[in-house]
CSV table of C-alpha atoms in Angstrom, one decimal:
chain,number,residue,atom,x,y,z
A,17,SER,CA,115.0,-2.6,85.6
A,18,LEU,CA,112.1,-1.4,87.7
A,19,PHE,CA,113.1,2.3,87.5
A,20,GLY,CA,114.4,1.8,84.0
A,21,GLY,CA,110.9,0.8,83.0
A,22,VAL,CA,109.4,3.7,84.8
A,23,GLN,CA,111.8,6.1,83.1
A,24,VAL,CA,111.0,4.6,79.7
A,25,TYR,CA,107.3,5.1,80.4
A,26,GLN,CA,108.0,8.7,81.6
A,27,ILE,CA,109.8,9.3,78.3
A,28,LEU,CA,106.8,8.1,76.3
A,29,VAL,CA,104.6,10.4,78.3
A,30,GLY,CA,107.1,13.2,78.0
A,31,ILE,CA,107.2,12.8,74.3
A,32,ILE,CA,103.5,13.2,74.0
A,33,ARG,CA,103.5,16.2,76.4
A,34,SER,CA,106.5,17.9,74.7
A,35,LYS,CA,104.8,17.5,71.3
A,36,PHE,CA,101.7,19.3,72.5
A,37,VAL,CA,103.7,21.9,74.3
A,38,ALA,CA,105.8,22.5,71.2
A,39,ILE,CA,102.7,22.9,69.0
A,40,LEU,CA,100.6,24.9,71.4
A,41,LEU,CA,103.3,27.1,73.0
A,42,GLY,CA,106.2,27.1,70.6
A,43,PRO,CA,109.8,27.8,71.4
A,44,ALA,CA,108.9,31.1,73.2
A,45,GLY,CA,106.5,29.3,75.5
A,46,MET,CA,109.0,26.6,76.3
A,47,GLY,CA,111.5,29.3,77.0
A,48,ILE,CA,109.2,30.9,79.5
A,49,GLN,CA,108.5,27.6,81.2
A,50,GLY,CA,112.2,26.8,81.3
A,51,LEU,CA,113.0,30.2,82.9
A,52,TYR,CA,110.3,29.8,85.5
A,53,GLN,CA,111.5,26.3,86.4
A,54,SER,CA,115.2,27.2,86.6
A,55,THR,CA,114.4,30.2,88.9
A,56,LEU,CA,112.3,28.0,91.2
A,57,ASP,CA,115.0,25.3,91.2
A,58,LEU,CA,117.4,28.0,92.4
A,59,ILE,CA,115.1,28.9,95.3
A,60,LYS,CA,114.6,25.3,96.2
A,61,SER,CA,118.3,24.6,96.3
A,62,ALA,CA,118.8,27.5,98.7
A,63,SER,CA,115.9,26.6,101.0
A,64,SER,CA,115.6,22.8,100.9
A,65,PHE,CA,119.0,22.0,102.6
A,66,GLY,CA,119.2,18.9,100.4
A,67,ILE,CA,116.9,17.0,102.7
A,68,ASP,CA,115.4,15.1,99.8
A,69,SER,CA,118.8,13.4,99.2
A,70,SER,CA,120.6,13.4,102.5
A,71,ALA,CA,117.7,12.0,104.5
A,72,VAL,CA,117.7,8.8,102.4
A,73,ARG,CA,120.8,7.6,104.2
A,74,ASP,CA,119.3,8.1,107.7
A,75,VAL,CA,116.0,6.5,106.8
A,76,SER,CA,117.8,3.5,105.2
A,77,GLU,CA,120.0,3.0,108.3
A,78,ALA,CA,116.9,3.2,110.6
A,79,TYR,CA,115.0,0.8,108.5
A,80,GLY,CA,117.9,-1.6,108.4
A,81,SER,CA,118.2,-1.6,112.2
A,82,GLY,CA,114.7,-3.1,112.5
A,83,ASP,CA,114.0,-0.8,115.4
A,84,THR,CA,110.4,0.5,115.0
A,85,GLU,CA,110.9,3.3,117.4
A,86,ARG,CA,114.0,4.5,115.6
A,87,ILE,CA,112.2,4.3,112.3
A,88,ALA,CA,109.2,6.3,113.6
A,89,LYS,CA,111.5,9.0,115.1
A,90,THR,CA,113.5,9.3,111.9
A,91,ALA,CA,110.3,9.6,109.9
A,92,ALA,CA,109.0,12.3,112.2
A,93,ILE,CA,112.2,14.3,112.0
A,94,VAL,CA,112.1,14.1,108.2
A,95,ASN,CA,108.5,15.3,108.1
A,96,ARG,CA,109.3,18.2,110.4
A,97,LEU,CA,112.4,19.2,108.3
A,98,VAL,CA,110.6,19.1,105.0
A,99,TRP,CA,107.7,21.3,106.3
A,100,ALA,CA,110.2,23.8,107.7
A,101,THR,CA,112.3,24.0,104.6
A,102,GLY,CA,109.3,24.0,102.3
A,103,LEU,CA,107.8,27.0,104.2
A,104,LEU,CA,111.1,28.7,103.9
A,105,GLY,CA,111.1,28.3,100.1
A,106,LEU,CA,107.5,29.6,99.9
A,107,VAL,CA,108.3,32.7,101.9
A,108,LEU,CA,111.5,33.5,100.0
A,109,THR,CA,109.7,33.2,96.7
A,110,LEU,CA,106.8,35.4,97.8
A,111,VAL,CA,109.1,38.1,99.1
A,112,LEU,CA,111.5,38.0,96.1
A,113,SER,CA,108.8,37.6,93.4
A,114,PRO,CA,109.2,41.2,91.9
A,115,PHE,CA,113.0,40.9,91.9
A,116,LEU,CA,112.8,37.3,90.4
A,117,SER,CA,110.5,38.6,87.6
A,118,LYS,CA,112.8,41.5,86.8
A,119,ILE,CA,116.1,39.6,86.8
A,120,THR,CA,114.7,36.5,85.0
A,121,PHE,CA,112.5,38.1,82.3
A,122,GLY,CA,113.7,41.7,82.3
A,123,SER,CA,110.3,43.1,83.5
A,124,TYR,CA,107.8,42.9,86.4
A,125,ASP,CA,105.1,41.3,84.2
A,126,TYR,CA,105.8,37.9,85.7
A,127,THR,CA,105.6,38.9,89.4
A,128,TRP,CA,102.2,37.3,90.0
A,129,GLY,CA,103.4,34.2,88.3
A,130,PHE,CA,106.1,33.8,90.9
A,131,VAL,CA,103.7,34.6,93.7
A,132,ILE,CA,101.4,31.7,92.6
A,133,LEU,CA,104.3,29.4,92.0
A,134,SER,CA,105.7,30.0,95.5
A,135,SER,CA,103.2,27.4,96.7
A,136,THR,CA,105.0,24.7,94.7
A,137,LEU,CA,108.1,25.1,96.9
A,138,LEU,CA,106.2,23.8,99.9
A,139,ILE,CA,104.2,21.2,97.9
A,140,ASN,CA,107.2,19.8,96.2
A,141,GLN,CA,109.2,19.6,99.5
A,142,ILE,CA,106.4,17.7,101.2
A,143,CYS,CA,106.3,15.3,98.2
A,144,ALA,CA,110.1,14.9,98.4
A,145,GLY,CA,109.8,14.0,102.1
A,146,GLN,CA,107.3,11.2,101.4
A,147,LYS,CA,109.5,9.8,98.6
A,148,VAL,CA,112.5,9.8,100.9
A,149,LEU,CA,110.6,7.5,103.2
A,150,LEU,CA,109.5,5.2,100.3
A,151,GLN,CA,113.1,5.0,99.0
A,152,GLY,CA,114.8,4.6,102.3
A,153,MET,CA,112.4,1.9,103.4
A,154,ARG,CA,112.9,0.1,100.1
A,155,ARG,CA,109.3,0.5,98.9
A,156,LEU,CA,110.6,0.9,95.4
A,157,LYS,CA,107.5,-0.5,93.7
A,158,ASP,CA,105.3,2.1,95.4
A,159,LEU,CA,107.7,4.8,94.6
A,160,ALA,CA,107.7,3.7,90.9
A,161,LYS,CA,103.9,3.7,90.9
A,162,ALA,CA,103.7,7.2,92.3
A,163,THR,CA,106.1,8.4,89.7
A,164,ALA,CA,104.4,6.7,86.7
A,165,ILE,CA,100.9,7.6,87.7
A,166,GLY,CA,102.0,11.2,88.4
A,167,SER,CA,103.5,11.5,84.9
A,168,THR,CA,100.2,10.2,83.4
A,169,LEU,CA,98.0,12.5,85.3
A,170,GLY,CA,100.3,15.5,84.7
A,171,LEU,CA,99.9,14.8,80.9
A,172,LEU,CA,96.1,14.6,81.2
A,173,VAL,CA,96.0,17.9,83.1
A,174,SER,CA,98.5,20.0,81.1
A,175,ILE,CA,97.3,19.4,77.5
A,176,PRO,CA,93.7,20.7,78.0
A,177,ILE,CA,95.0,23.8,79.9
A,178,TYR,CA,97.6,24.7,77.2
A,179,TYR,CA,95.0,24.2,74.5
A,180,TRP,CA,92.5,26.3,76.3
A,181,ILE,CA,94.6,29.3,77.4
A,182,GLY,CA,98.1,28.8,75.8
A,183,VAL,CA,101.1,30.4,77.5
A,184,ARG,CA,98.8,31.7,80.4
A,185,GLY,CA,98.4,28.1,81.4
A,186,ILE,CA,102.0,27.5,82.3
A,187,VAL,CA,101.7,28.7,85.9
A,188,PRO,CA,98.5,26.8,86.8
A,189,THR,CA,99.7,23.7,85.1
A,190,MET,CA,103.0,23.7,87.2
A,191,VAL,CA,100.9,24.1,90.4
A,192,LEU,CA,98.5,21.3,89.5
A,193,ILE,CA,101.3,18.9,88.6
A,194,SER,CA,103.0,19.6,91.9
A,195,LEU,CA,99.7,18.9,93.8
A,196,ILE,CA,99.1,15.6,91.9
A,197,ALA,CA,102.7,14.4,92.7
A,198,MET,CA,102.2,15.3,96.4
A,199,MET,CA,98.9,13.5,96.8
A,200,LEU,CA,100.2,10.4,95.1
A,201,SER,CA,103.4,10.3,97.3
A,202,TRP,CA,101.3,10.9,100.4
A,203,PHE,CA,98.9,8.1,99.4
A,204,TYR,CA,101.7,5.5,99.0
A,205,SER,CA,103.7,6.7,102.0
A,206,ASN,CA,100.7,6.2,104.2
A,207,LYS,CA,100.9,2.5,103.4
A,208,LEU,CA,104.2,2.3,105.4
A,209,HIS,CA,102.3,2.2,108.7
A,210,VAL,CA,105.0,4.0,110.6
A,211,ASP,CA,104.2,4.7,114.3
A,212,LYS,CA,103.4,8.2,115.2
A,213,VAL,CA,105.8,9.8,117.8
A,214,HIS,CA,106.2,13.3,119.1
A,215,VAL,CA,109.6,14.8,118.5
A,216,SER,CA,110.4,18.2,120.0
A,217,THR,CA,112.0,20.9,117.9
A,218,ARG,CA,115.2,20.6,120.0
A,219,ASP,CA,115.4,16.9,119.4
A,220,SER,CA,114.6,17.3,115.7
A,221,ILE,CA,117.7,19.6,115.4
A,222,ILE,CA,119.9,17.3,117.4
A,223,GLU,CA,118.8,14.1,115.8
A,224,GLY,CA,118.6,15.6,112.3
A,225,ARG,CA,122.1,17.1,112.5
A,226,SER,CA,123.6,14.5,110.3
A,227,MET,CA,120.8,15.0,107.7
A,228,LEU,CA,121.4,18.8,107.9
A,229,LYS,CA,125.1,18.5,107.7
A,230,MET,CA,125.2,16.4,104.5
A,231,GLY,CA,122.1,18.2,103.3
A,232,LEU,CA,123.8,21.5,103.6
A,233,ALA,CA,126.6,20.3,101.4
A,234,LEU,CA,124.1,19.0,98.8
A,235,SER,CA,122.2,22.3,99.2
A,236,ILE,CA,125.3,24.4,98.5
A,237,ASN,CA,126.0,22.2,95.4
A,238,GLY,CA,122.4,22.5,94.3
A,239,ILE,CA,122.4,26.3,94.7
A,240,LEU,CA,125.5,26.4,92.5
A,241,VAL,CA,124.1,24.1,89.9
A,242,THR,CA,120.8,25.9,89.6
A,243,LEU,CA,122.4,29.4,89.9
A,244,PHE,CA,124.8,28.6,87.0
A,245,ALA,CA,121.9,27.1,85.0
A,246,PHE,CA,120.0,30.3,85.6
A,247,VAL,CA,123.0,32.4,84.6
A,248,LEU,CA,123.4,30.3,81.4
A,249,ARG,CA,119.7,30.7,80.4
A,250,TRP,CA,119.9,34.4,81.2
A,251,PHE,CA,123.0,34.7,79.0
A,252,ILE,CA,121.3,32.8,76.2
A,253,ARG,CA,118.3,35.1,76.5
A,254,ARG,CA,120.4,38.2,76.3
A,255,GLU,CA,122.6,37.0,73.4
A,256,GLY,CA,120.1,35.0,71.4
A,257,GLY,CA,116.6,35.8,72.6
A,258,ILE,CA,113.8,33.9,74.3
A,259,ASP,CA,113.4,31.5,71.3
A,260,GLU,CA,117.0,30.4,71.8
A,261,VAL,CA,116.2,29.6,75.5
A,262,GLY,CA,113.4,27.5,74.3
A,263,LEU,CA,115.7,25.6,71.9
A,264,PHE,CA,118.2,25.0,74.6
A,265,THR,CA,115.5,23.9,77.1
A,266,ALA,CA,114.2,21.4,74.5
A,267,GLY,CA,117.7,20.0,73.9
A,268,PHE,CA,118.5,20.0,77.6
A,269,VAL,CA,115.4,17.9,78.3
A,270,ILE,CA,116.4,15.3,75.6
A,271,VAL,CA,120.0,15.1,76.9
A,272,ASN,CA,119.4,15.0,80.6
A,273,SER,CA,115.9,13.5,80.9
A,274,TYR,CA,115.3,11.3,77.9
A,275,VAL,CA,118.9,10.0,77.3
A,276,GLY,CA,119.9,10.7,81.0
A,277,MET,CA,117.1,8.3,82.2
A,278,VAL,CA,119.9,5.8,82.8
A,279,PHE,CA,121.3,7.9,85.6
A,280,THR,CA,118.0,8.4,87.3
A,281,ALA,CA,117.1,4.7,87.0
A,282,MET,CA,120.4,3.5,88.4
A,283,GLY,CA,120.9,6.1,91.0
A,284,THR,CA,117.8,5.1,92.9
A,285,ASP,CA,119.4,1.8,93.9
A,286,TYR,CA,123.1,2.6,93.4
A,287,TYR,CA,123.5,5.3,96.1
A,288,PRO,CA,122.1,3.1,99.0
A,289,ARG,CA,124.1,0.1,97.7
A,290,LEU,CA,127.3,2.0,97.6
A,291,SER,CA,126.6,3.6,101.1
A,292,ALA,CA,126.2,0.1,102.5
A,293,VAL,CA,129.9,-0.8,101.8
A,294,ASN,CA,131.3,2.7,102.3
A,295,ASN,CA,133.8,1.6,105.0
A,296,ASP,CA,135.5,-0.9,102.6
A,297,ASN,CA,137.4,0.8,99.8
A,298,ASN,CA,137.9,-2.5,97.9
A,299,GLN,CA,134.2,-3.2,97.9
A,300,CYS,CA,133.5,0.4,96.9
A,301,ARG,CA,135.9,0.0,94.0
A,302,ASP,CA,134.1,-3.1,92.8
A,303,VAL,CA,130.7,-1.5,93.0
A,304,ILE,CA,131.8,1.6,91.2
A,305,ASN,CA,133.4,-0.3,88.3
A,306,GLN,CA,130.4,-2.6,88.0
A,307,GLN,CA,128.0,0.3,87.9
A,308,GLY,CA,130.2,2.2,85.5
A,309,GLU,CA,130.3,-0.7,83.1
A,310,ILE,CA,126.5,-1.2,83.1
A,311,ALA,CA,125.9,2.5,82.6
A,312,ILE,CA,128.2,2.7,79.6
A,313,LEU,CA,126.9,-0.5,78.1
A,314,ILE,CA,123.4,0.8,78.2
A,315,LEU,CA,124.2,4.4,77.2
A,316,ALA,CA,126.4,3.8,74.2
A,317,PRO,CA,123.8,2.4,71.9
A,318,ILE,CA,121.4,5.1,73.0
A,319,ILE,CA,124.0,7.8,72.2
A,320,VAL,CA,124.8,6.3,68.8
A,321,GLY,CA,121.1,6.2,68.0
A,322,CYS,CA,120.7,9.8,69.1
A,323,ILE,CA,123.5,10.9,66.7
A,324,ILE,CA,121.9,9.0,63.9
A,325,ALA,CA,118.2,9.8,64.3
A,326,MET,CA,118.0,13.0,66.4
A,327,PRO,CA,116.5,15.1,63.6
A,328,PHE,CA,113.6,12.6,63.3
A,329,PHE,CA,113.2,12.4,67.0
A,330,ILE,CA,113.1,16.2,67.4
A,331,LYS,CA,110.3,16.4,64.7
A,332,LEU,CA,108.5,13.6,66.6
A,333,VAL,CA,108.8,15.1,70.0
A,334,TYR,CA,108.6,18.8,69.2
A,335,ALA,CA,108.3,20.4,65.8
A,336,ASP,CA,110.3,21.5,62.8
A,337,SER,CA,111.0,24.8,64.5
A,338,PHE,CA,113.1,23.0,67.1
A,339,LEU,CA,115.6,21.4,64.6
A,340,ALA,CA,118.0,24.2,65.3
A,341,ALA,CA,118.8,22.4,68.6
A,342,ASN,CA,120.1,19.3,66.8
A,343,ASP,CA,123.8,20.1,66.8
A,344,TYR,CA,123.7,21.0,70.5
A,345,ILE,CA,122.2,17.6,71.3
A,346,MET,CA,124.5,15.7,69.0
A,347,TYR,CA,127.7,17.0,70.6
A,348,ALA,CA,126.3,17.0,74.1
A,349,VAL,CA,125.2,13.3,74.1
A,350,ALA,CA,128.7,12.3,73.1
A,351,GLY,CA,129.9,13.6,76.5
A,352,LEU,CA,127.5,11.3,78.4
A,353,LEU,CA,130.0,8.5,78.4
A,354,PHE,CA,132.3,10.7,80.5
A,355,LYS,CA,129.3,11.8,82.6
A,356,ALA,CA,128.5,8.1,83.3
A,357,THR,CA,132.1,7.5,84.4
A,358,SER,CA,132.4,10.6,86.7
A,359,TRP,CA,128.9,10.0,88.0
A,360,ALA,CA,129.8,6.5,89.2
A,361,ILE,CA,132.9,7.8,91.0
A,362,ALA,CA,131.4,11.0,92.5
A,363,PHE,CA,128.8,9.1,94.4
A,364,LEU,CA,131.6,7.7,96.5
A,365,PHE,CA,132.1,11.1,98.2
A,366,LEU,CA,128.4,11.1,99.2
A,367,ALA,CA,128.5,7.5,100.4
A,368,LYS,CA,131.4,8.3,102.7
A,369,ALA,CA,129.7,11.5,103.9
A,370,GLU,CA,132.7,13.6,102.9
A,371,SER,CA,130.6,16.8,102.8
A,372,ARG,CA,133.5,19.2,102.7
A,373,LEU,CA,135.3,17.3,99.9
A,374,PHE,CA,132.0,17.1,98.0
A,375,VAL,CA,131.3,20.8,98.2
A,376,ILE,CA,134.9,21.8,97.2
A,377,ASN,CA,134.9,19.4,94.3
A,378,GLU,CA,131.5,20.4,92.9
A,379,THR,CA,132.1,24.1,93.4
A,380,ILE,CA,135.3,24.0,91.3
A,381,THR,CA,133.6,21.9,88.7
A,382,GLN,CA,130.6,24.2,88.4
A,383,VAL,CA,132.8,27.3,88.0
A,384,TYR,CA,134.9,26.0,85.2
A,385,CYS,CA,131.9,24.4,83.5
A,386,LEU,CA,129.9,27.6,83.5
A,387,ILE,CA,132.9,29.4,82.0
A,388,LEU,CA,133.2,26.7,79.3
A,389,TYR,CA,129.4,26.9,78.6
A,390,LEU,CA,129.3,30.7,78.3
A,391,LEU,CA,132.4,30.8,76.1
A,392,GLY,CA,131.1,27.9,74.0
A,393,TYR,CA,127.8,29.6,73.4
A,394,TYR,CA,129.4,33.0,72.7
A,395,LEU,CA,131.8,31.5,70.1
A,396,GLY,CA,129.6,28.9,68.5
A,397,GLY,CA,126.0,29.3,69.6
A,398,LEU,CA,124.1,26.1,70.6
A,399,THR,CA,126.7,24.0,68.8
A,400,GLY,CA,129.5,25.4,70.8
A,401,LEU,CA,127.5,24.9,73.9
A,402,GLY,CA,127.1,21.2,73.1
A,403,ILE,CA,130.9,20.8,72.5
A,404,SER,CA,131.6,22.6,75.8
A,405,PHE,CA,129.3,20.2,77.7
A,406,SER,CA,131.3,17.2,76.5
A,407,ILE,CA,134.6,18.9,77.3
A,408,GLY,CA,133.4,19.9,80.8
A,409,TYR,CA,132.6,16.3,81.7
A,410,CYS,CA,135.8,15.0,80.2
A,411,ILE,CA,137.8,17.3,82.6
A,412,TYR,CA,135.5,16.4,85.5
A,413,THR,CA,136.1,12.7,84.9
A,414,VAL,CA,139.8,13.1,85.2
A,415,GLN,CA,139.3,15.3,88.3
A,416,VAL,CA,137.2,12.9,90.3
A,417,PHE,CA,139.4,9.9,89.3
A,418,ILE,CA,142.5,11.6,90.7
A,419,ILE,CA,140.7,12.6,93.9
A,420,ALA,CA,139.3,9.0,94.4
A,421,LYS,CA,142.6,7.4,93.6
A,422,ARG,CA,144.7,9.5,96.0
A,423,ARG,CA,142.1,9.5,98.8
A,424,TYR,CA,140.7,5.9,98.6
A,425,GLY,CA,143.1,4.0,96.4
A,426,PHE,CA,140.5,3.8,93.6
A,427,ASN,CA,141.4,2.3,90.2
A,428,PHE,CA,139.5,1.3,87.1
A,429,SER,CA,139.2,-2.4,86.5
A,430,ASN,CA,140.6,-3.8,83.2
A,431,SER,CA,137.0,-4.8,82.3
A,432,PHE,CA,135.8,-1.3,82.7
A,433,ILE,CA,138.7,0.2,80.7
A,434,ARG,CA,138.0,-2.3,77.9
A,435,VAL,CA,134.3,-1.5,77.8
A,436,PHE,CA,134.9,2.3,77.9
A,437,ILE,CA,137.5,2.3,75.1
A,438,ILE,CA,135.4,0.1,72.7
A,439,GLN,CA,132.2,2.1,73.2
A,440,SER,CA,134.0,5.5,73.1
A,441,ILE,CA,135.6,4.6,69.8
A,442,LEU,CA,132.2,3.6,68.3
A,443,VAL,CA,130.6,6.8,69.5
A,444,PHE,CA,133.5,8.9,68.2
A,445,LEU,CA,133.4,7.3,64.8
A,446,CYS,CA,129.7,7.8,64.5
A,447,LEU,CA,130.1,11.5,65.4
A,448,VAL,CA,132.9,12.0,62.9
A,449,PHE,CA,131.0,10.2,60.1
A,450,LYS,CA,128.0,12.4,60.8
A,451,ILE,CA,130.1,15.5,60.2
A,452,ILE,CA,131.8,14.1,57.1
A,453,PHE,CA,129.2,12.3,55.1
A,454,SER,CA,125.8,13.2,53.6
A,455,ASN,CA,122.6,12.1,55.3
A,456,VAL,CA,122.0,9.1,53.0
A,457,ARG,CA,125.5,7.7,53.3
A,458,PHE,CA,125.7,8.4,57.0
A,459,ILE,CA,122.5,6.6,57.7
A,460,VAL,CA,124.0,3.4,56.2
A,461,ILE,CA,127.3,3.7,58.0
A,462,GLY,CA,125.7,4.9,61.2
A,463,GLY,CA,123.3,2.0,61.1
A,464,VAL,CA,126.3,-0.5,60.9
A,465,ILE,CA,127.9,1.2,63.9
A,466,PHE,CA,124.7,1.1,65.8
A,467,ILE,CA,124.2,-2.6,65.2
A,468,GLY,CA,127.8,-3.3,66.3
A,469,CYS,CA,127.5,-1.2,69.4
A,470,THR,CA,124.2,-2.7,70.4
A,471,VAL,CA,125.3,-6.3,69.8
A,472,TYR,CA,128.4,-5.7,71.9
A,473,SER,CA,126.4,-4.2,74.7
A,474,LEU,CA,123.8,-6.9,74.8
A,475,ALA,CA,126.5,-9.7,74.7
A,476,SER,CA,128.4,-7.9,77.5
A,477,LEU,CA,125.3,-7.4,79.6
A,478,ASN,CA,124.3,-11.0,79.1
A,479,ARG,CA,127.7,-12.2,80.5
A,480,ARG,CA,127.3,-10.0,83.5
A,481,MET,CA,123.6,-10.3,84.2
A,482,GLY,CA,122.3,-13.4,82.5
A,483,LEU,CA,119.8,-11.5,80.4
A,484,VAL,CA,118.8,-14.6,78.3
A,485,ASN,CA,118.1,-16.7,81.3
A,486,TYR,CA,116.2,-13.8,82.9
A,487,PHE,CA,113.8,-13.4,79.9
A,488,ARG,CA,113.4,-17.1,79.6
A,489,LYS,CA,112.2,-17.3,83.2
A,490,ARG,CA,109.9,-14.4,82.6
């Protein structure tokens, strides 16, 4: 609920920011911003070694031990590693900036943009290191504050710059937002009062080996994810132009950031909780099923609402010129039920530190998903891309279930199966009626489905979590 609230607040801030960006920069400006970001994400994945995720496990274990010396040593190692990996990302971006400009935008006009943005690789990595300490030491309220305040200040900074200099403000805005996030994370991490200890480079490598090993697996996966995201945006630019990239970026933000807030909110607590019972397959099974049920119960009404009201939401968040992204979003959000299921299971590989299995599984997935996405866009444009998104996660769900069943004896509970089937039927019916009926008739029918889906979710959540009693106490 803590990070769900933060995510909702971030969405509200994001809606305001996106509206101004859509008006002030248009689809082309959003496309440029998306290409910059996807390229930097690729460099980050190659240089960060996944420290921002893998180190959470080590910090959590050190904090749970209650040993202040161990906590201080782990924190020192994390700080040393994030500086080293951040500087590596900065240098790589500086050296490759002409190449990145040419391969990303088709010209050298954006070279200086990448030179300036190279600083964000170091800044963001330092910020990630501070947030690792906050998350691993269970200072979730401070982490939430840093995130919420950062979103607010980012909004206040970006709008005047875009209004003043338009598309030329994209690069300085990205740098300023990174600096704000770093200063906030540093401010709250300094409240931890961790003892200062000296750790040699040799000891950092030896002691940080587990972080680097799991981090390398995450880094390889991150490289593939961002590389394939880059290839997809490059393909869309080549086939449809920079405006199409902007439409895809806008739709991607809605699907993965606004609707996908459920995953971010739950993942903050779910991964450490699953890691705590990683040696007991029965407990892992229970935690996965419980998390999967909660995710689907929360997501289903949001998905149905998106299918019904997405054109209105696009106008609210962006502008009429972005309505062409509606079909992509409509078909893509339907696949989030499968994403919720596979997401809950796939965390098990990380919790058990199965780095080799994780890399192989994710590599295979990224390859066939990229093929599906490229084929879907080539055959059906953004609509085909949305359908491919849902098909990809359907296949991935079957894949991770088979692996988890054979390796750890995992099975879905009857309760999860019931929830998944009921909510999937409601989402599918809503999608079918959207295709068949006119807008007026569909709004009535869709409204009935939305009410039924929401009532079922709230009743189910109340049985599991005692929502009524919780709000009465509040």
